[in-house]
XYZ file of C-alpha atoms in Angstrom:
372
model
C 75.649 81.161 69.680
C 78.322 83.636 69.800
C 81.058 81.813 71.805
C 84.296 83.051 71.194
C 86.972 80.725 70.243
C 90.455 81.366 70.042
C 92.815 78.302 68.536
C 96.066 78.042 70.237
C 98.956 75.970 68.887
C 100.125 72.970 71.063
C 103.784 74.089 72.306
C 103.882 71.003 74.179
C 106.218 69.482 71.665
C 109.589 69.841 72.332
C 112.995 70.300 70.654
C 115.185 67.348 71.576
C 118.450 68.447 73.248
C 121.519 67.185 72.080
C 120.630 68.207 68.302
C 121.181 71.324 66.369
C 123.707 73.792 65.520
C 125.952 75.053 68.286
C 125.208 72.440 70.640
C 128.120 70.855 72.537
C 128.894 67.510 71.594
C 129.674 66.103 74.938
C 128.147 66.258 78.655
C 129.486 69.228 80.423
C 130.310 68.622 84.271
C 128.890 71.418 86.640
C 130.910 73.708 87.876
C 128.336 75.823 90.140
C 127.964 78.685 87.688
C 126.762 79.004 83.829
C 126.549 82.018 81.734
C 124.234 82.079 78.693
C 125.068 83.514 75.250
C 124.354 87.043 76.697
C 126.677 86.338 79.959
C 123.739 85.874 82.043
C 123.829 83.626 84.854
C 121.272 80.598 85.772
C 120.232 81.632 89.119
C 116.386 80.285 89.363
C 114.462 77.717 88.474
C 110.699 77.672 87.984
C 108.927 74.292 87.757
C 105.431 74.024 86.899
C 104.079 70.762 88.892
C 100.623 70.726 86.512
C 98.975 72.478 83.789
C 95.813 72.341 85.649
C 93.555 75.015 87.638
C 90.806 75.839 89.424
C 90.497 79.229 88.070
C 89.716 80.688 84.951
C 91.344 83.944 84.957
C 90.386 86.216 81.908
C 94.174 87.042 81.453
C 95.569 83.693 81.891
C 92.954 80.628 81.208
C 90.029 82.242 79.726
C 87.025 79.808 80.122
C 86.133 80.107 76.280
C 89.726 78.375 75.342
C 90.112 76.501 78.388
C 86.334 74.643 78.395
C 85.397 71.408 79.461
C 86.555 69.924 76.043
C 90.335 71.205 76.653
C 92.443 68.289 76.503
C 94.855 68.619 79.849
C 98.089 66.447 79.678
C 97.444 62.900 81.242
C 98.957 61.954 84.790
C 101.209 59.839 82.746
C 102.801 62.946 80.690
C 103.810 64.166 83.817
C 107.177 64.243 85.773
C 107.221 62.216 88.747
C 108.280 63.780 92.030
C 111.552 61.833 91.666
C 112.168 63.053 88.382
C 111.547 66.488 89.263
C 114.209 66.100 92.081
C 116.603 64.854 89.751
C 116.336 67.312 87.158
C 116.019 70.059 89.818
C 119.532 68.385 91.418
C 121.554 69.053 87.991
C 120.072 72.288 87.685
C 121.260 72.881 91.091
C 124.900 71.835 90.836
C 124.894 74.187 87.958
C 124.327 77.506 90.054
C 120.155 77.395 90.732
C 119.821 79.144 94.304
C 116.101 79.785 94.306
C 113.443 77.572 93.244
C 109.900 78.227 92.672
C 106.708 75.638 92.149
C 104.255 77.045 90.071
C 101.343 75.973 87.429
C 98.359 75.824 86.813
C 97.924 75.816 90.410
C 100.372 73.521 91.945
C 98.283 72.937 95.085
C 95.768 70.783 93.034
C 99.256 68.590 92.625
C 98.412 65.518 94.878
C 100.947 65.084 97.459
C 102.463 68.114 96.652
C 104.447 68.571 100.273
C 106.233 65.127 99.650
C 107.722 66.957 96.582
C 108.593 70.222 98.785
C 110.053 67.798 101.504
C 112.259 66.072 98.544
C 113.142 69.291 96.978
C 114.262 71.098 100.294
C 116.886 68.426 100.923
C 118.870 69.723 98.123
C 122.276 71.683 98.538
C 124.025 74.023 96.386
C 127.802 73.153 95.803
C 128.906 75.531 98.715
C 126.377 73.468 100.908
C 123.818 75.972 101.284
C 120.129 75.391 101.727
C 118.166 76.160 98.511
C 115.115 79.120 98.617
C 112.226 76.922 97.869
C 108.894 79.219 97.430
C 105.717 78.484 95.613
C 103.022 80.942 93.769
C 99.351 79.920 94.300
C 96.149 81.673 93.803
C 95.323 80.690 97.606
C 92.483 78.479 97.121
C 93.863 75.829 98.928
C 96.088 77.540 100.997
C 94.454 77.465 104.350
C 94.530 73.464 104.199
C 97.804 73.265 102.940
C 99.937 76.069 104.918
C 101.029 74.243 107.817
C 102.258 70.990 105.944
C 104.155 73.035 103.212
C 106.051 74.736 106.032
C 106.683 71.516 107.635
C 107.985 69.763 104.785
C 110.358 72.674 104.130
C 108.897 75.434 101.998
C 110.292 78.794 102.969
C 107.873 81.327 101.483
C 104.619 81.619 99.180
C 103.443 84.191 96.588
C 99.450 84.837 96.381
C 98.004 85.941 93.266
C 95.093 88.340 94.315
C 94.090 90.642 91.595
C 91.077 92.182 93.767
C 89.645 92.864 97.083
C 86.171 93.637 95.739
C 84.138 90.312 95.939
C 81.817 90.823 93.072
C 85.179 91.959 90.711
C 87.119 88.932 91.964
C 84.758 86.501 91.045
C 84.337 88.105 87.343
C 88.000 87.941 87.409
C 88.522 84.511 88.239
C 85.399 83.489 86.111
C 84.797 80.429 88.824
C 82.620 82.422 91.344
C 85.288 81.914 93.817
C 84.935 84.178 96.873
C 87.858 86.406 97.977
C 87.138 86.119 101.620
C 88.905 82.319 101.138
C 91.678 83.573 99.558
C 92.313 86.047 102.439
C 91.798 83.403 105.075
C 94.710 81.260 102.850
C 96.716 84.410 103.494
C 96.159 84.482 106.985
C 97.141 80.802 107.253
C 100.062 81.163 105.630
C 101.416 83.967 108.198
C 100.368 81.607 110.850
C 102.561 79.029 109.644
C 105.471 81.323 109.103
C 105.704 81.301 105.130
C 106.871 84.429 104.905
C 107.401 87.369 103.860
C 104.302 86.842 101.740
C 104.351 88.348 98.616
C 100.838 89.382 96.890
C 100.741 89.298 93.247
C 98.172 91.676 91.537
C 98.089 91.749 87.490
C 96.538 95.380 86.583
C 94.444 95.352 83.650
C 93.104 98.725 82.430
C 89.162 98.810 82.720
C 88.977 95.515 84.595
C 90.813 96.083 88.018
C 93.172 99.215 87.736
C 90.844 100.946 89.974
C 91.757 99.002 92.545
C 95.415 99.990 92.804
C 94.893 102.127 95.819
C 92.986 100.032 97.919
C 95.268 97.146 97.552
C 97.807 99.322 98.589
C 96.030 100.731 101.488
C 95.165 97.033 102.402
C 98.592 95.693 103.013
C 100.484 98.749 104.280
C 101.741 98.202 107.324
C 101.863 94.523 107.023
C 104.953 92.356 106.437
C 103.499 91.128 102.784
C 104.801 92.670 99.797
C 102.497 93.940 97.333
C 103.759 93.843 94.062
C 101.807 94.973 90.950
C 102.394 93.246 87.361
C 102.016 94.760 83.872
C 99.809 92.848 81.762
C 101.488 90.767 79.826
C 101.048 89.027 75.874
C 101.975 85.696 77.360
C 100.722 82.652 75.291
C 98.153 83.455 72.419
C 94.555 83.014 74.255
C 94.114 85.907 76.336
C 93.864 88.586 73.822
C 96.372 90.808 74.987
C 96.016 94.534 73.573
C 98.851 97.211 74.613
C 95.918 99.707 75.403
C 95.158 97.378 78.084
C 98.642 97.769 79.924
C 98.557 100.228 83.198
C 102.207 101.050 82.993
C 104.210 100.672 86.087
C 105.310 103.997 86.622
C 101.540 105.015 86.746
C 101.049 102.490 89.147
C 103.783 104.318 91.032
C 102.415 107.567 90.807
C 99.058 106.606 91.705
C 100.264 105.378 95.040
C 102.541 108.108 95.758
C 100.021 110.675 95.507
C 98.502 109.568 98.457
C 101.038 107.157 100.174
C 104.554 108.762 99.654
C 107.336 106.347 98.266
C 110.955 106.118 98.152
C 112.702 103.794 95.550
C 114.632 101.048 96.952
C 117.905 99.031 95.370
C 117.156 95.439 94.160
C 117.798 92.610 96.438
C 119.579 91.037 94.002
C 120.844 91.147 90.221
C 118.039 89.722 88.124
C 115.441 90.602 90.636
C 112.075 91.316 88.489
C 110.570 93.637 90.730
C 111.448 97.216 90.742
C 110.894 97.978 94.729
C 109.692 100.982 96.636
C 109.272 101.316 100.390
C 106.689 103.745 101.772
C 108.527 106.974 103.178
C 106.776 106.434 106.956
C 108.396 103.061 106.840
C 105.394 100.840 106.896
C 106.537 98.364 104.362
C 107.235 98.094 100.354
C 105.594 97.509 97.061
C 107.062 96.303 94.001
C 106.348 96.952 90.497
C 106.885 94.122 87.423
C 107.375 96.121 84.188
C 108.394 93.606 81.740
C 105.978 95.374 78.770
C 107.225 99.204 79.404
C 110.642 98.534 81.112
C 112.462 95.134 79.966
C 114.206 93.562 82.285
C 115.631 90.773 79.856
C 119.559 91.787 80.399
C 119.629 90.428 83.753
C 117.188 87.427 83.246
C 118.484 84.650 85.147
C 115.449 81.918 85.095
C 114.779 78.702 83.598
C 111.174 77.290 83.979
C 110.525 73.302 83.761
C 107.389 72.322 82.195
C 105.341 69.776 84.276
C 106.260 67.000 81.358
C 109.848 67.897 81.296
C 110.215 70.707 79.065
C 112.739 73.346 79.649
C 111.810 76.727 78.275
C 114.462 79.656 78.486
C 111.882 82.427 78.533
C 108.560 83.291 79.582
C 107.485 84.259 76.408
C 109.358 81.175 74.387
C 107.637 79.332 71.724
C 109.433 76.120 71.912
C 110.879 73.951 74.913
C 113.608 71.360 75.120
C 113.048 67.893 76.176
C 114.763 66.641 79.216
C 112.053 64.032 79.971
C 113.578 61.670 77.567
C 116.854 61.505 79.031
C 115.418 60.853 82.467
C 112.888 58.149 81.248
C 115.383 56.700 78.451
C 118.356 55.794 80.833
C 120.251 58.589 80.327
C 122.967 59.373 83.172
C 123.363 62.341 85.367
C 126.320 63.497 83.453
C 124.608 63.245 80.261
C 121.364 65.370 81.896
C 123.771 68.243 83.220
C 125.225 68.332 79.726
C 121.845 68.723 78.469
C 121.160 71.753 80.679
C 124.663 73.088 80.483
C 124.209 73.336 76.457
C 120.813 74.849 76.543
C 121.898 77.734 78.637
C 125.173 78.243 76.928
C 123.186 79.019 73.811
C 120.319 80.715 75.183
C 119.898 84.401 73.586
C 116.515 85.155 74.822
C 115.274 88.855 75.263
C 111.682 89.001 74.057
C 110.570 91.849 76.134
C 113.845 93.993 74.855
C 112.554 93.332 71.058
C 108.917 94.395 72.022
C 110.048 97.538 73.402
C 112.118 98.083 70.607
C 108.889 97.751 68.738
C 110.312 95.182 66.545
C 108.235 92.241 65.219
C 108.046 90.155 68.270
C 104.895 89.932 69.183
C 103.907 88.051 66.032
C 106.013 85.453 67.222
C 104.245 82.169 68.611
C 104.330 81.842 72.333
C 103.695 79.198 75.119
C 100.558 79.636 77.183
C 101.720 80.938 80.817
C 99.266 78.169 82.516
C 101.776 76.024 81.007
C 104.861 77.050 82.381
C 103.760 79.262 85.178
C 104.258 83.153 85.564
């Protein structure tokens, strides 16, 4: 047998907050705005609700690593919905205005609608609702869309890497048909979970021939199609730079047939560069973490399903909040831990990679564990 096995480090060990050089000695009261070591505000929180997924996409959870023997987290290790909401409430008090639920595949988490309802009740210090969204592979969206909307979810983002059924089945590696994902997108439209974003990870030689077909398919709809450069997240996907299709090449290919006009970002820190069709029939976005780093405006924290905070998608270590929550810590202690962590944050992995420093050799957490 020539089965390819890629050893990966278990990054689920975490650094305890409240320890280490540079940490503030006392809790910090929420003031509605936090800045990190580089002056970047805390604005977005991405919450992974499960480390499991029903796909085995080759760029994220390849089957030869995440096989039947792979040890996923036991249910007892996961934050409960009440614990997630308690942690999220402190992030919102510190300035978070947008929460995205992710995974793994978040719709695999039983009764996810109840968590949506709990988070939708949170309010910013100014009394505003939060922007509550969810990213999904779409496999369960047809069944769940209306219940998610009724619970208070604002929008969904659907990962869709191919429209060709044979290629789509090859990429998800579990023989799941693309038609069922498209049905899920239609159900989300009908439920009012929009504008819907469609995320396509582009990998050279695998699906880059579908850039134009994808653009044609969603042009003239209310969906926003976003093309994501294949990234070196984690250690299991065998990433190589020569497999990356640069975003400027994606834009060039589309614009040769469908003229584009660049659009200003919706807000500082938005990951996607926006382009609209010159005839006014919609827009696309490109996310260029590899070729055009956007670290300088990054305002996102990530909470893993077992309560570790990661301050970068490419981080190698998380910081434990579950210990505070489950060991009788007060809300003030929880808020202080979040503040200390963000104050000392200096992550800029993509910039270091772009500067050709030795960033690629760093150990990195798997994307399936903390979400994209």
